[in-house]
Coordinates of C-alpha atoms in Angstrom, one line a residue:
M23 CA 21.8 -2.3 78.3
E24 CA 24.1 -2.6 81.3
N25 CA 23.8 -5.8 83.3
K26 CA 23.3 -5.7 87.0
V27 CA 24.4 -8.1 89.7
F28 CA 22.4 -8.5 92.9
E29 CA 23.8 -9.8 96.2
L30 CA 21.8 -11.7 98.8
K31 CA 23.5 -12.4 102.2
N32 CA 22.4 -13.9 105.5
S33 CA 23.9 -13.8 109.0
N34 CA 25.6 -17.2 108.6
G35 CA 28.0 -16.0 105.9
M36 CA 26.1 -17.4 103.0
R37 CA 25.9 -15.3 99.9
A38 CA 24.3 -15.5 96.5
L39 CA 25.1 -13.4 93.4
I40 CA 22.4 -13.3 90.6
T41 CA 22.5 -11.2 87.4
D42 CA 19.6 -9.8 85.5
R43 CA 21.2 -11.2 82.4
G44 CA 19.2 -14.4 82.1
A45 CA 18.3 -14.4 85.8
N46 CA 21.4 -16.5 86.2
L47 CA 22.9 -17.6 89.5
M48 CA 26.5 -16.5 89.3
E49 CA 27.9 -17.5 92.6
L50 CA 26.8 -19.2 95.9
D51 CA 29.2 -18.9 98.8
V52 CA 28.6 -21.4 101.7
P53 CA 30.5 -22.1 104.9
D54 CA 32.3 -25.5 105.3
K55 CA 32.5 -27.6 108.4
N56 CA 35.3 -25.2 109.7
G57 CA 33.4 -22.0 108.8
K58 CA 35.5 -21.4 105.7
I59 CA 33.3 -19.7 103.1
E60 CA 33.7 -20.8 99.5
N61 CA 31.8 -20.7 96.2
V62 CA 30.1 -24.1 95.4
V63 CA 28.6 -23.4 91.9
M64 CA 30.2 -23.1 88.5
G65 CA 29.8 -19.6 87.0
F66 CA 31.5 -16.5 85.6
E67 CA 32.6 -13.2 87.2
N68 CA 31.3 -11.1 84.4
P69 CA 27.6 -11.1 83.4
D70 CA 28.6 -10.6 79.8
D71 CA 30.1 -14.1 79.8
Y72 CA 26.6 -15.5 80.3
L73 CA 25.9 -14.5 76.7
V74 CA 28.0 -17.6 75.7
N75 CA 27.5 -20.1 78.6
T76 CA 27.3 -23.2 76.5
S77 CA 26.9 -25.4 79.5
F78 CA 24.0 -23.3 81.0
F79 CA 25.9 -22.5 84.3
G80 CA 23.4 -21.1 86.8
A81 CA 20.8 -20.7 84.1
T82 CA 17.1 -20.0 84.4
V83 CA 16.0 -22.3 81.6
G84 CA 12.7 -21.7 79.7
R85 CA 10.2 -21.9 78.4
S86 CA 10.9 -25.6 78.5
A87 CA 13.8 -27.3 80.2
N88 CA 15.4 -30.5 79.0
R89 CA 14.5 -32.4 75.8
I90 CA 11.5 -32.4 73.5
A91 CA 11.5 -35.2 70.9
G92 CA 11.3 -34.1 67.3
A93 CA 11.6 -30.5 68.4
G94 CA 7.8 -30.1 68.4
F95 CA 4.5 -30.7 70.1
T96 CA 0.8 -30.4 69.5
I97 CA -1.8 -28.5 71.6
D98 CA -5.5 -29.0 70.7
G99 CA -4.6 -30.2 67.2
K100 CA -2.2 -27.4 66.4
E101 CA 1.4 -28.2 65.8
Y102 CA 4.2 -26.1 67.2
K103 CA 7.8 -26.4 66.0
L104 CA 10.8 -25.5 68.1
P105 CA 14.5 -25.0 67.2
V106 CA 16.2 -28.2 66.3
N107 CA 19.4 -27.9 68.4
D108 CA 20.2 -31.4 69.8
G109 CA 20.3 -34.0 67.1
K110 CA 16.7 -34.1 65.8
N111 CA 15.4 -32.8 69.1
N112 CA 15.0 -29.6 71.1
L113 CA 17.1 -29.0 74.2
H114 CA 16.4 -26.2 76.8
S115 CA 14.2 -24.2 74.3
D116 CA 17.0 -22.3 72.5
F117 CA 20.7 -21.9 73.1
E118 CA 20.8 -18.3 72.0
K119 CA 17.3 -16.9 72.6
G120 CA 16.2 -18.9 75.7
F121 CA 15.3 -17.3 79.0
H122 CA 18.9 -17.6 80.2
K123 CA 20.1 -15.1 77.5
Q124 CA 17.3 -12.5 78.0
H125 CA 17.5 -9.3 80.0
W126 CA 15.1 -9.5 82.9
D127 CA 13.6 -6.6 84.9
A128 CA 14.6 -6.8 88.5
V129 CA 13.3 -5.6 91.9
Y130 CA 15.4 -6.1 95.0
D131 CA 13.6 -6.3 98.4
K132 CA 16.0 -5.9 101.3
D133 CA 13.4 -6.8 103.9
K134 CA 12.6 -10.1 102.3
N135 CA 16.2 -10.7 101.3
N136 CA 15.2 -11.5 97.8
V137 CA 15.2 -10.3 94.2
Q138 CA 12.4 -10.8 91.7
F139 CA 13.2 -11.0 88.0
S140 CA 10.4 -10.5 85.4
Y141 CA 10.3 -11.2 81.7
N142 CA 7.5 -11.0 79.1
S143 CA 8.0 -13.8 76.6
P144 CA 6.1 -12.9 73.4
D145 CA 3.7 -15.2 71.5
G146 CA 5.8 -17.4 69.2
E147 CA 9.1 -16.8 70.9
N148 CA 11.2 -19.9 70.0
G149 CA 8.0 -21.5 68.7
F150 CA 6.0 -21.5 71.9
P151 CA 2.4 -20.2 71.9
G152 CA 1.1 -17.3 74.0
N153 CA 2.3 -14.1 75.6
L154 CA 3.8 -15.4 78.8
K155 CA 4.5 -13.2 81.8
I156 CA 7.0 -15.0 84.0
T157 CA 8.8 -14.1 87.3
V158 CA 11.6 -15.8 89.0
T159 CA 12.3 -14.8 92.6
Y160 CA 15.5 -15.8 94.5
T161 CA 15.2 -15.6 98.3
L162 CA 18.1 -16.4 100.7
T163 CA 16.8 -17.5 104.1
E164 CA 18.3 -17.4 107.5
D165 CA 18.4 -21.2 107.7
N166 CA 20.7 -21.3 104.6
G167 CA 18.1 -22.0 101.9
L168 CA 18.2 -20.5 98.5
E169 CA 14.6 -20.6 97.3
I170 CA 13.7 -20.1 93.7
H171 CA 10.0 -19.3 93.1
Y172 CA 8.6 -19.4 89.5
Q173 CA 5.3 -17.9 88.6
G174 CA 3.8 -17.4 85.1
I175 CA 0.6 -16.8 83.2
S176 CA -0.1 -16.9 79.5
D177 CA -2.9 -15.6 77.3
K178 CA -2.8 -18.9 75.3
K179 CA -2.7 -22.5 76.3
T180 CA 1.0 -23.2 76.4
L181 CA 3.9 -25.3 77.6
I182 CA 5.8 -24.1 80.8
N183 CA 8.6 -26.1 82.3
C184 CA 11.3 -24.0 83.8
T185 CA 14.3 -25.1 85.8
N186 CA 17.5 -23.8 87.4
H187 CA 20.6 -25.4 85.8
S188 CA 23.2 -24.6 88.5
Y189 CA 26.2 -27.0 88.8
F190 CA 27.4 -27.8 92.3
N191 CA 30.7 -28.9 93.7
L192 CA 30.3 -28.9 97.5
S193 CA 34.1 -29.2 98.2
G194 CA 34.5 -25.6 97.3
D195 CA 37.3 -26.5 94.9
L196 CA 35.6 -26.5 91.5
S197 CA 38.8 -27.9 89.8
T198 CA 38.2 -31.3 91.5
S199 CA 35.9 -34.2 90.7
I200 CA 32.5 -34.8 92.2
H201 CA 32.9 -38.6 92.1
D202 CA 33.3 -38.6 95.9
H203 CA 30.0 -36.7 96.6
R204 CA 27.4 -38.9 98.3
L205 CA 23.9 -38.7 96.9
I206 CA 20.4 -39.7 97.9
L207 CA 17.5 -39.2 95.5
Y208 CA 14.0 -39.7 96.9
A209 CA 12.9 -41.5 93.8
S210 CA 12.1 -45.2 93.5
H211 CA 11.7 -44.9 89.8
Y212 CA 13.4 -43.2 86.8
T213 CA 12.7 -42.7 83.1
P214 CA 15.0 -44.8 80.9
I215 CA 16.1 -43.2 77.6
V216 CA 17.0 -44.0 74.0
A217 CA 19.7 -42.5 72.0
G218 CA 19.3 -38.7 72.0
A219 CA 18.4 -38.9 75.7
I220 CA 14.6 -39.0 75.0
P221 CA 12.7 -41.1 77.6
T222 CA 11.2 -44.3 76.3
G223 CA 7.9 -43.6 78.2
E224 CA 8.6 -46.2 80.8
I225 CA 8.7 -45.2 84.5
A226 CA 11.1 -48.0 85.7
S227 CA 12.0 -49.2 89.1
V228 CA 15.6 -48.3 90.2
A229 CA 15.8 -51.4 92.4
G230 CA 18.8 -53.5 91.6
T231 CA 20.1 -51.0 89.0
D232 CA 22.9 -48.4 88.8
F233 CA 20.2 -45.8 89.3
D234 CA 19.2 -46.8 92.8
F235 CA 20.1 -43.7 95.0
T236 CA 17.4 -44.5 97.6
D237 CA 20.3 -44.8 100.0
Y238 CA 23.7 -43.0 99.8
H239 CA 26.0 -43.8 97.0
T240 CA 28.9 -41.8 95.7
V241 CA 28.5 -40.3 92.2
G242 CA 31.5 -42.2 90.9
E243 CA 30.7 -45.6 92.4
R244 CA 28.9 -46.9 89.4
I245 CA 29.0 -44.1 86.8
D246 CA 31.4 -46.0 84.5
N247 CA 29.8 -49.4 84.8
D248 CA 29.0 -51.4 81.6
C249 CA 25.4 -50.3 81.5
V250 CA 23.6 -49.3 78.3
Q251 CA 21.7 -46.5 80.0
L252 CA 24.9 -44.9 81.3
K253 CA 26.8 -45.4 78.1
L254 CA 24.1 -43.6 76.1
V255 CA 25.0 -40.2 77.7
G256 CA 28.5 -40.9 79.2
G257 CA 27.3 -41.2 82.8
Y258 CA 24.3 -40.0 84.7
D259 CA 22.1 -37.6 82.8
H260 CA 18.6 -39.0 83.6
N261 CA 15.3 -37.9 85.0
F262 CA 14.2 -39.5 88.3
A263 CA 10.5 -39.8 89.2
L264 CA 10.1 -38.4 92.7
D265 CA 8.1 -40.3 95.2
H266 CA 6.2 -37.4 96.5
K267 CA 2.9 -36.1 95.1
T268 CA 3.2 -33.2 92.7
G269 CA 2.4 -29.9 94.4
S270 CA 3.7 -31.1 97.8
F271 CA 6.9 -29.3 98.7
D272 CA 9.2 -32.1 99.8
K273 CA 12.8 -33.1 99.8
A274 CA 14.0 -34.5 96.5
A275 CA 17.7 -35.1 97.2
D276 CA 20.6 -34.9 99.7
V277 CA 24.2 -34.4 98.6
I278 CA 27.2 -34.6 101.0
C279 CA 30.8 -33.8 100.4
D280 CA 32.8 -35.3 103.2
R281 CA 35.9 -33.3 102.3
S282 CA 34.2 -30.0 103.2
G283 CA 31.4 -31.3 105.4
R284 CA 28.9 -29.4 103.3
H285 CA 25.5 -31.1 103.1
M286 CA 22.9 -29.8 100.6
E287 CA 19.2 -30.7 100.4
V288 CA 17.1 -30.1 97.3
W289 CA 13.4 -29.4 97.8
T290 CA 10.7 -29.1 95.1
D291 CA 7.0 -29.5 94.4
L292 CA 7.6 -30.8 90.9
P293 CA 7.4 -34.5 89.8
G294 CA 10.9 -35.0 88.5
I295 CA 14.6 -34.2 89.0
Q296 CA 17.3 -34.5 86.4
F297 CA 20.5 -35.8 87.9
Y298 CA 23.3 -34.7 85.5
A299 CA 26.9 -35.6 86.6
G300 CA 28.4 -33.0 84.3
N301 CA 29.7 -35.6 81.8
S302 CA 29.9 -33.2 78.9
I303 CA 30.8 -29.8 80.5
S304 CA 32.7 -27.9 77.8
P305 CA 36.2 -26.8 79.1
V306 CA 36.0 -23.1 80.0
K307 CA 37.6 -20.7 82.5
G308 CA 35.3 -19.7 85.3
I309 CA 35.5 -17.8 88.6
G310 CA 39.0 -17.4 89.8
G311 CA 40.5 -18.6 86.5
I312 CA 39.6 -22.2 87.3
T313 CA 39.1 -24.3 84.2
Y314 CA 35.8 -26.2 84.5
G315 CA 35.5 -29.6 82.9
S316 CA 33.8 -32.9 82.9
R317 CA 32.4 -34.2 86.2
Q318 CA 33.7 -31.3 88.2
A319 CA 30.2 -30.4 89.3
L320 CA 26.7 -31.9 89.2
A321 CA 23.3 -30.5 88.4
L322 CA 20.0 -31.4 90.1
E323 CA 17.3 -29.8 87.9
T324 CA 13.7 -30.0 89.2
Q325 CA 11.2 -30.3 86.4
Y326 CA 8.3 -32.0 84.6
F327 CA 9.7 -35.1 82.9
P328 CA 11.6 -34.6 79.6
N329 CA 9.4 -34.8 76.6
S330 CA 6.3 -35.0 78.9
V331 CA 4.4 -32.8 76.4
N332 CA 4.5 -35.7 73.9
Q333 CA 4.4 -38.7 76.3
D334 CA 1.2 -40.2 77.5
G335 CA 1.6 -41.3 81.1
F336 CA 3.9 -38.4 82.1
E337 CA 2.4 -35.5 84.0
S338 CA 1.6 -32.7 81.5
P339 CA 3.4 -29.3 81.5
I340 CA 0.6 -27.7 79.5
F341 CA -1.1 -24.8 81.2
D342 CA -4.5 -23.4 80.1
T343 CA -5.1 -19.8 79.3
G344 CA -5.0 -17.8 82.5
V345 CA -4.0 -20.7 84.7
R346 CA -1.0 -19.8 86.8
Y347 CA 2.3 -21.8 86.7
D348 CA 3.6 -21.6 90.3
T349 CA 6.4 -23.8 91.6
R350 CA 9.2 -23.6 94.1
T351 CA 12.7 -25.2 94.4
M352 CA 15.1 -24.8 97.2
Y353 CA 18.8 -25.6 97.6
K354 CA 19.3 -25.7 101.4
F355 CA 22.6 -26.2 103.3
V356 CA 22.3 -28.0 106.6

């Protein structure tokens, strides 16, 4: 089946390219402080390249983003096993058969400046229960927001925890480091990890730690400090517990690149955000022949906490039969 690419544009020169192959965001063009329009996300020019995409560039991840300990979980006494693809654990559902590799049906709406992607995930796909009908709608607003709206409903009680895995370099030069990007996370707590990047279950204060982004710090300021949590994953790759109430659509992060003057806000109604500094990006050629590599872009993935399906004290990503999964995330340039 031939893949399609959909273009969304606004009157400010902002543009998004999204493909029906995985509902992946391929490109996001944004003006800088001088009006120069450049792409700020890692991606590929050809939709077929997303059939490899080992770093999940622009990916719609599902059914479950991030890590699940032991690659399994239990619902109402029944055990479900997932692909073991990250040590002993499961990461991002499945590398080859996850949502980011599937063909999605697409409907473009010119009046709303959006495109809605739909996918029917069958009962048992990658080990998850229930026939899940899922939609992901990308809308580009006139105030420079790219909104991503997820909606899903299953005929069995199931786990649903999708995210978008775009990597951002706001300089517009994706061959350069993001160590100089300044970041705020509206999170006074984070979830420490053990080896394998599975949370311990603690929701710890960031105060006095290398994880305190409650005021602006550059990404590179503390990333190589002699800190056990940082060394476990080669830098930042941790979930932050947002201060807002789940269900309330609030700002989760601010990112500023002083080189370009671009300033991005991240908004969500979910309880967590994974800050990944791109420590382990596999070298690969992307848009314009640029070789992408380690720490040349960062990801801010909105989510339920990693392994929340198995961890008491974390908000649950389990949805009852017929109960709608409905969540929004927005990347907004101000």
